[in-house]
Short mmCIF file of C-alpha atoms in Angstrom, two decimals:
data_model
loop_
_atom_site.label_atom_id
_atom_site.label_comp_id
_atom_site.label_asym_id
_atom_site.label_seq_id
_atom_site.Cartn_x
_atom_site.Cartn_y
_atom_site.Cartn_z
CA MET A 1 78.05 91.95 65.44
CA ALA A 2 77.50 94.20 68.44
CA LYS A 3 74.66 91.99 69.60
CA ASP A 4 76.40 88.65 69.99
CA SER A 5 74.64 86.56 72.57
CA VAL A 6 76.67 85.17 75.46
CA LYS A 7 76.21 81.66 74.07
CA ASP A 8 77.54 82.72 70.66
CA ILE A 9 80.59 84.39 72.20
CA PHE A 10 81.54 81.22 74.06
CA LYS A 11 80.79 78.96 71.11
CA MET A 12 83.05 81.12 68.94
CA GLY A 13 85.89 81.32 71.47
CA ILE A 14 85.94 77.70 72.48
CA TRP A 15 85.14 75.91 69.22
CA ASP A 16 84.25 77.77 66.00
CA ASP A 17 86.99 80.36 66.32
CA ASN A 18 89.30 78.59 68.77
CA PRO A 19 92.55 80.59 68.97
CA ILE A 20 94.79 77.54 68.73
CA PHE A 21 93.36 75.15 66.16
CA ARG A 22 91.34 77.61 64.06
CA GLN A 23 93.34 80.81 64.19
CA ILE A 24 96.70 79.12 65.01
CA ILE A 25 97.78 81.94 67.32
CA GLY A 26 99.34 81.70 70.77
CA ILE A 27 101.35 78.66 69.68
CA CYS A 28 104.62 79.61 71.42
CA SER A 29 103.27 79.23 74.93
CA THR A 30 101.27 76.16 73.88
CA LEU A 31 104.58 74.50 73.09
CA ALA A 32 106.41 75.84 76.14
CA ALA A 33 104.03 75.48 79.07
CA THR A 34 102.39 72.11 78.44
CA ASN A 35 104.62 69.46 79.96
CA LEU A 36 102.77 69.52 83.29
CA MET A 37 99.03 70.02 83.64
CA LYS A 38 99.42 72.25 86.70
CA ASN A 39 101.61 74.71 84.80
CA SER A 40 99.17 74.72 81.89
CA LEU A 41 96.23 75.44 84.17
CA ILE A 42 97.91 78.42 85.86
CA MET A 43 99.13 79.68 82.48
CA GLY A 44 95.57 79.39 81.14
CA LEU A 45 94.05 81.20 84.12
CA GLY A 46 96.66 83.96 83.77
CA LEU A 47 95.76 84.32 80.11
CA ILE A 48 92.00 84.35 80.74
CA PHE A 49 92.46 87.11 83.33
CA THR A 50 94.76 89.18 81.11
CA THR A 51 92.67 88.81 77.95
CA ALA A 52 89.37 89.53 79.67
CA PHE A 53 90.52 92.66 81.50
CA SER A 54 92.60 93.95 78.59
CA GLU A 55 89.58 93.62 76.28
CA LEU A 56 87.37 95.28 78.87
CA THR A 57 89.73 98.24 79.24
CA VAL A 58 90.34 98.59 75.52
CA SER A 59 86.60 98.51 74.92
CA ILE A 60 85.83 101.14 77.60
CA ILE A 61 88.28 103.66 76.15
CA ARG A 62 87.74 102.70 72.48
CA LYS A 63 85.65 105.80 71.75
CA PHE A 64 88.36 108.19 72.99
CA THR A 65 91.39 106.39 71.64
CA PRO A 66 92.82 108.03 68.52
CA LYS A 67 92.78 105.26 65.89
CA HIS A 68 96.39 105.57 64.78
CA ILE A 69 97.89 105.10 68.26
CA ARG A 70 95.51 102.32 69.37
CA MET A 71 98.19 99.60 69.13
CA MET A 72 100.45 101.48 71.54
CA VAL A 73 97.56 101.87 73.94
CA GLN A 74 96.73 98.15 73.69
CA VAL A 75 100.31 97.08 74.38
CA LEU A 76 100.39 99.37 77.40
CA ILE A 77 97.14 97.98 78.79
CA ILE A 78 98.14 94.35 78.20
CA SER A 79 101.52 94.80 79.87
CA VAL A 80 99.87 96.38 82.90
CA TYR A 81 97.66 93.34 83.43
CA VAL A 82 100.52 90.90 82.86
CA ILE A 83 102.58 92.70 85.51
CA ILE A 84 99.61 92.51 87.87
CA VAL A 85 99.44 88.72 87.36
CA ASP A 86 103.18 88.45 87.95
CA ILE A 87 103.09 90.51 91.16
CA PHE A 88 100.05 88.60 92.40
CA LEU A 89 101.71 85.21 91.89
CA GLN A 90 104.95 86.34 93.51
CA ALA A 91 103.13 87.68 96.54
CA TYR A 92 100.54 84.99 97.14
CA TYR A 93 101.65 81.89 95.20
CA PRO A 94 105.48 81.98 95.35
CA GLU A 95 105.70 78.25 94.50
CA MET A 96 103.68 78.72 91.32
CA SER A 97 105.63 81.82 90.37
CA LYS A 98 108.84 79.80 90.73
CA ALA A 99 107.47 76.92 88.63
CA LEU A 100 106.31 79.14 85.77
CA GLY A 101 109.33 81.44 85.92
CA PRO A 102 109.71 83.60 82.83
CA TYR A 103 106.52 82.26 81.20
CA VAL A 104 104.33 84.62 83.23
CA GLY A 105 106.08 87.66 81.77
CA LEU A 106 105.80 86.08 78.36
CA ILE A 107 101.98 86.14 78.52
CA ILE A 108 102.39 89.64 77.07
CA THR A 109 103.75 88.21 73.83
CA ASN A 110 100.73 85.95 73.45
CA CYS A 111 99.10 86.91 70.16
CA ILE A 112 95.63 85.95 71.41
CA ILE A 113 95.36 88.98 73.70
CA MET A 114 96.30 91.58 71.13
CA GLY A 115 94.45 89.70 68.40
CA ARG A 116 91.20 89.77 70.36
CA CYS A 117 91.67 93.41 71.47
CA GLU A 118 92.15 94.44 67.87
CA ALA A 119 89.53 92.18 66.30
CA TYR A 120 86.79 92.33 68.92
CA ALA A 121 87.19 94.83 71.77
CA GLN A 122 87.88 97.70 69.36
CA ASN A 123 84.33 97.40 67.91
CA ASN A 124 82.20 95.94 70.71
CA PRO A 125 80.75 97.09 74.04
CA PRO A 126 82.71 96.44 77.27
CA LEU A 127 80.67 93.58 78.73
CA HIS A 128 80.72 91.59 75.48
CA SER A 129 84.44 92.23 75.12
CA PHE A 130 85.06 91.02 78.64
CA LEU A 131 83.12 87.80 77.94
CA ASP A 132 84.92 87.36 74.64
CA GLY A 133 88.21 87.53 76.54
CA ILE A 134 87.05 84.81 78.92
CA ALA A 135 85.79 82.66 76.01
CA SER A 136 88.98 82.96 73.96
CA GLY A 137 91.09 82.37 77.06
CA ALA A 138 88.99 79.31 77.89
CA GLY A 139 89.42 77.97 74.34
CA TYR A 140 93.17 78.37 74.75
CA THR A 141 93.19 76.80 78.22
CA ILE A 142 91.19 73.75 77.10
CA ILE A 143 93.62 73.01 74.27
CA LEU A 144 96.59 73.60 76.59
CA LEU A 145 95.17 71.15 79.12
CA THR A 146 94.45 68.58 76.40
CA ILE A 147 98.03 68.72 75.17
CA ALA A 148 99.42 68.76 78.71
CA PHE A 149 97.26 65.75 79.60
CA ILE A 150 98.72 63.70 76.73
CA ARG A 151 102.29 64.87 77.38
CA GLU A 152 102.18 64.40 81.14
CA LEU A 153 100.49 61.01 80.89
CA LEU A 154 102.95 59.62 78.34
CA GLY A 155 105.99 61.47 79.68
CA PHE A 156 105.58 60.90 83.41
CA GLY A 157 102.67 58.48 83.80
CA THR A 158 100.90 61.10 85.94
CA VAL A 159 97.88 63.45 85.72
CA PHE A 160 98.16 66.69 87.74
CA GLY A 161 101.12 65.09 89.49
CA VAL A 162 99.12 62.01 90.60
CA LYS A 163 100.52 58.69 89.43
CA VAL A 164 97.95 56.89 87.28
CA LEU A 165 100.06 54.47 85.26
CA GLY A 166 101.78 51.65 87.12
CA ASP A 167 105.44 50.67 87.26
CA TRP A 168 105.11 48.74 84.01
CA TRP A 169 104.87 52.05 82.16
CA THR A 170 108.07 53.34 80.56
CA ASN A 171 108.10 57.13 80.43
CA TRP A 172 108.43 58.61 76.96
CA THR A 173 111.16 61.13 77.55
CA ILE A 174 110.51 62.83 74.20
CA MET A 175 107.03 63.86 75.37
CA VAL A 176 108.56 66.00 78.13
CA MET A 177 110.96 67.73 75.76
CA ALA A 178 110.08 70.42 73.22
CA PRO A 179 109.67 68.07 70.19
CA GLY A 180 106.90 66.19 72.01
CA ALA A 181 104.85 69.39 72.11
CA PHE A 182 105.11 69.80 68.32
CA PHE A 183 103.87 66.26 67.69
CA VAL A 184 100.98 66.47 70.13
CA LEU A 185 99.91 69.96 68.99
CA ALA A 186 99.91 68.81 65.37
CA VAL A 187 97.80 65.77 66.21
CA VAL A 188 95.33 67.85 68.24
CA VAL A 189 94.94 70.38 65.41
CA TRP A 190 94.53 67.50 62.94
CA VAL A 191 91.81 65.80 65.00
CA ALA A 192 89.96 69.06 65.68
CA ARG A 193 90.11 70.09 62.03
CA SER A 194 88.82 66.71 60.87
CA ILE A 195 85.80 67.08 63.14
CA THR A 196 85.06 70.65 61.99
CA MET A 197 85.47 69.64 58.34
CA LYS A 198 82.77 67.01 58.78
CA GLU A 199 80.48 69.63 60.32
CA GLU A 200 81.12 72.02 57.45
CA LYS A 201 80.31 69.32 54.91
CA LYS A 202 77.07 68.46 56.70
CA GLU A 203 76.07 72.12 56.66
CA GLU A 204 76.76 72.32 52.95
CA VAL A 205 74.56 69.30 52.30
CA ALA A 206 71.82 70.71 54.49
CA THR A 207 71.75 74.08 52.77
CA SER A 208 71.98 72.83 49.21
CA MET B 1 89.73 115.84 67.32
CA LYS B 2 90.94 112.82 65.37
CA LYS B 3 93.20 114.92 63.15
CA SER B 4 94.78 116.99 65.90
CA PHE B 5 98.47 116.53 66.65
CA GLY B 6 98.40 117.29 70.35
CA PHE B 7 95.55 115.03 71.43
CA PRO B 8 97.19 111.64 70.82
CA ILE B 9 100.26 112.76 72.76
CA LEU B 10 98.17 114.08 75.63
CA PHE B 11 96.07 110.89 75.58
CA MET B 12 99.15 108.68 75.71
CA VAL B 13 100.70 110.71 78.54
CA ILE B 14 97.54 110.57 80.64
CA ILE B 15 96.91 106.86 80.11
CA THR B 16 100.55 105.95 80.75
CA ALA B 17 100.63 108.03 83.93
CA PHE B 18 97.42 106.42 85.14
CA PHE B 19 98.58 102.84 84.64
CA THR B 20 102.08 103.56 85.94
CA PHE B 21 100.65 104.92 89.19
CA LEU B 22 98.38 101.90 89.46
CA LEU B 23 101.32 99.50 89.10
CA ALA B 24 103.57 101.55 91.38
CA PHE B 25 100.88 101.41 94.04
CA LEU B 26 100.45 97.62 93.70
CA ASN B 27 104.21 97.14 93.75
CA TYR B 28 104.52 99.29 96.88
CA LYS B 29 101.74 97.34 98.59
CA THR B 30 103.27 93.92 97.88
CA THR B 31 107.03 94.62 98.24
CA ASP B 32 107.14 93.51 101.87
CA ILE B 33 105.26 90.27 101.35
CA ILE B 34 107.32 89.36 98.26
CA SER B 35 110.66 89.93 99.97
CA TYR B 36 109.36 87.99 103.00
CA ASN B 37 108.47 85.08 100.66
CA GLN B 38 111.97 85.14 99.21
CA GLU B 39 113.56 85.20 102.68
CA THR B 40 111.34 82.29 103.69
CA ALA B 41 112.50 80.30 100.65
CA ILE B 42 116.17 80.87 101.54
CA ARG B 43 115.58 80.08 105.23
CA ARG B 44 113.81 76.85 104.32
CA THR B 45 116.68 75.85 102.02
CA ILE B 46 119.34 76.53 104.66
CA LEU B 47 117.48 74.59 107.33
CA TYR B 48 117.00 71.75 104.83
CA VAL B 49 120.68 71.46 103.91
CA LEU B 50 121.68 71.51 107.59
CA ASP B 51 119.15 68.73 108.17
CA ILE B 52 117.22 70.64 110.85
CA ASP B 53 113.66 69.37 111.15
CA LEU B 54 110.80 71.81 110.70
CA PRO B 55 107.66 71.19 112.74
CA SER B 56 105.60 72.81 109.98
CA GLN B 57 105.97 74.73 106.71
CA GLU B 58 104.37 77.94 108.02
CA PRO B 59 106.57 80.97 107.20
CA GLU B 60 106.43 82.15 110.84
CA VAL B 61 107.58 78.75 112.13
CA ILE B 62 110.42 78.66 109.60
CA GLU B 63 111.54 82.12 110.72
CA GLU B 64 111.41 81.14 114.38
CA VAL B 65 113.44 77.94 113.92
CA PHE B 66 115.90 79.77 111.69
CA ASN B 67 116.52 82.52 114.26
CA LYS B 68 116.95 79.92 116.99
CA TYR B 69 119.66 77.85 115.32
CA ILE B 70 121.33 79.83 112.56
CA VAL B 71 123.98 82.54 112.86
CA GLU B 72 125.37 84.37 109.84
CA GLU B 73 129.13 84.78 109.71
CA GLU B 74 131.56 86.22 107.20
CA VAL B 75 134.26 83.78 106.12
CA GLY B 76 136.70 85.01 103.50
CA GLY B 77 134.27 87.61 102.17
CA GLU B 78 131.36 85.18 101.78
CA THR B 79 128.32 84.75 103.99
CA VAL B 80 128.29 81.40 105.74
CA TYR B 81 125.35 80.21 107.80
CA VAL B 82 126.49 78.51 110.99
CA ALA B 83 124.12 76.15 112.73
CA LYS B 84 124.48 76.31 116.51
CA ASP B 85 122.76 74.32 119.21
CA GLY B 86 123.54 76.43 122.26
CA GLU B 87 127.31 76.99 122.00
CA GLU B 88 128.02 73.82 120.05
CA VAL B 89 128.54 74.29 116.30
CA LYS B 90 126.66 71.68 114.24
CA GLY B 91 127.62 72.62 110.71
CA TYR B 92 128.12 75.25 108.06
CA ALA B 93 125.89 76.12 105.09
CA PHE B 94 127.34 77.98 102.13
CA PRO B 95 126.15 78.97 98.64
CA ILE B 96 126.92 76.75 95.66
CA GLY B 97 126.16 77.35 92.02
CA GLY B 98 127.31 77.25 88.44
CA GLY B 99 126.23 76.94 84.86
CA ALA B 100 124.22 73.88 83.86
CA LEU B 101 122.59 72.88 80.56
CA TRP B 102 120.14 75.79 80.15
CA GLY B 103 121.23 78.35 82.68
CA THR B 104 122.64 79.10 86.09
CA VAL B 105 121.80 76.83 89.00
CA GLN B 106 121.98 78.29 92.50
CA GLY B 107 121.68 76.57 95.81
CA TYR B 108 123.22 75.80 99.17
CA ALA B 109 125.30 72.97 100.59
CA ALA B 110 126.15 72.20 104.21
CA VAL B 111 129.05 70.37 105.82
CA SER B 112 129.46 69.14 109.38
CA GLU B 113 131.45 71.05 112.00
CA ASP B 114 134.63 68.94 111.54
CA LEU B 115 134.34 69.30 107.74
CA SER B 116 134.25 65.51 107.31
CA THR B 117 130.66 64.98 106.19
CA LEU B 118 128.36 66.58 103.62
CA LEU B 119 125.10 67.25 105.45
CA GLY B 120 122.96 68.04 102.41
CA ILE B 121 122.38 70.14 99.31
CA ASP B 122 119.41 72.05 97.94
CA PHE B 123 118.74 74.32 94.96
CA ILE B 124 116.92 77.63 95.10
CA SER B 125 116.80 78.40 91.40
CA HIS B 126 117.47 76.63 88.13
CA SER B 127 116.14 76.64 84.58
CA GLU B 128 116.59 72.97 83.64
CA THR B 129 113.95 71.08 81.65
CA PRO B 130 111.03 70.15 83.93
CA GLY B 131 110.93 66.40 84.39
CA LEU B 132 114.49 65.88 83.18
CA GLY B 133 117.26 68.12 84.49
CA GLY B 134 114.63 69.79 86.65
CA ARG B 135 114.52 66.64 88.76
CA ILE B 136 117.62 67.88 90.61
CA SER B 137 115.17 69.63 92.92
CA GLU B 138 113.31 66.39 93.72
CA ASP B 139 113.79 64.86 97.13
CA TRP B 140 115.14 61.48 95.99
CA PHE B 141 118.03 63.23 94.23
CA LYS B 142 118.84 65.66 97.04
CA GLU B 143 118.53 63.07 99.81
CA GLN B 144 121.39 61.07 98.26
CA PHE B 145 123.83 63.78 99.31
CA ARG B 146 123.04 63.47 103.01
CA GLY B 147 125.96 62.15 105.07
CA LEU B 148 128.46 61.65 102.25
CA ASP B 149 132.01 61.17 103.54
CA LEU B 150 134.20 64.08 102.42
CA THR B 151 137.48 62.63 103.73
CA ILE B 152 137.90 59.98 101.03
CA GLY B 153 137.53 62.36 98.07
CA LYS B 154 140.69 62.67 96.02
CA ASN B 155 141.53 65.67 93.80
CA GLY B 156 138.33 67.43 94.76
CA GLU B 157 136.12 64.54 93.56
CA TYR B 158 133.57 64.34 96.36
CA ILE B 159 130.55 63.50 94.23
CA ILE B 160 131.00 60.56 91.88
CA TYR B 161 128.07 59.12 89.97
CA ARG B 162 127.53 55.40 89.94
CA PRO B 163 128.46 53.06 88.28
CA ALA B 164 131.93 54.66 88.21
CA PRO B 165 134.37 53.18 90.78
CA ASN B 166 133.72 54.61 94.29
CA GLY B 167 130.47 56.12 93.02
CA ASN B 168 128.27 57.44 95.82
CA VAL B 169 125.33 59.12 94.05
CA ASP B 170 122.92 58.19 91.24
CA ALA B 171 122.72 60.60 88.31
CA ILE B 172 119.41 61.48 86.66
CA ALA B 173 118.52 59.19 83.77
CA GLY B 174 118.03 61.19 80.57
CA ALA B 175 119.69 64.29 82.01
CA THR B 176 123.36 63.49 81.69
CA GLN B 177 124.50 67.04 80.97
CA THR B 178 122.65 68.57 83.92
CA SER B 179 123.88 65.83 86.26
CA LYS B 180 127.44 66.33 85.10
CA ALA B 181 127.28 70.13 85.48
CA VAL B 182 125.73 69.85 88.95
CA SER B 183 128.39 67.44 90.24
CA ASP B 184 131.12 69.64 88.74
CA PHE B 185 130.11 72.79 90.56
CA ILE B 186 129.27 70.96 93.79
CA ASN B 187 132.75 69.38 93.82
CA LYS B 188 134.39 72.68 93.03
CA ASP B 189 132.45 74.73 95.58
CA ILE B 190 132.91 72.16 98.36
CA ASP B 191 136.62 72.02 97.63
CA GLU B 192 136.92 75.82 97.77
CA PHE B 193 134.90 76.04 100.95
CA LEU B 194 136.91 73.34 102.71
CA SER B 195 140.25 74.89 101.82
CA ARG B 196 138.99 78.30 102.93
CA MET B 197 137.78 76.94 106.28
CA ARG B 198 141.00 75.01 106.84
CA GLY B 199 142.97 78.15 106.00
CA GLU B 200 141.05 80.16 108.58
CA ASN B 201 141.58 77.68 111.39
#
């Protein structure tokens, strides 16, 4: 496991072991920050940064960390990086910080970061852990953007704030509200699972 | 080492101290720029409600225009921003705010010098649903409040949504509660401000 190739790490993070539709973690922010694609993108970038550097740090100090207090150490490290993201946005992207509001601070509660620190960074070398963080974050971001694309298109008729549907389009208000996120997330998980199920069946046939 | 009692405590103390110093340093380095950003946001809002044109959105330009036209004054224990062109007073900007559907909305409103016209409103913070109640911060909504006549309002009803009789502003479709809350606190705050200003004179 310590010798995962870069390709494997990304394949796992983005598809085979995708945090959202395979592991079903990090759902809270998937529901909350997906009504506009811009918010989803910044949220995703924030998560990629936090996961990658948290995993890197956890992995560097994994040999010295006493096993029974490792969770405390992980929470500390994760919160440090989340605060860095928050300060950075406030200082250099005040508009974005205003738009995301409390969601930036809530990156810390995202299960993906701690899940990956515990499952991967604890047992793997720093560089691989760092890449795993980027891969898992990317898997999360892609699903977030997919959901945000559907919600923004149906809810506002726009993509990244640019109007693509004409005046004939009636905005689906429900897509902008919380219930819309549940429907779209469920459909995305359903579609993704159907595709992976087919692949699994093929593999079974091939091996038997 | 793994079984010792002291090591985990020492380890935790060292790692906490390290990261705390790191964050304290970053915080110290960015305090000035963050507070400047916040001041810029408030300056931009006040200039917007007083309908003073900005040649550009650069923070330095906003600061320059702000210092040229705006004077802060205390009226009845509250800070009021007075817009002056030379010695002539153009209008007054004052804070407005109140509870809406999901949380507190804060902003500024401005009235003309003779207290007869609403010059404009703007919001600096709110937590309404993006795309629904959150549309209170969109231009089309805010622009409706420019130049409303404040002399015809009866019983503190300055903002009335159409299609009610004498309606002067459109509410946001799909965000009835937010619209209602916003008009309530705008009416209330304008009423209070007007009576305070009339009392002073």
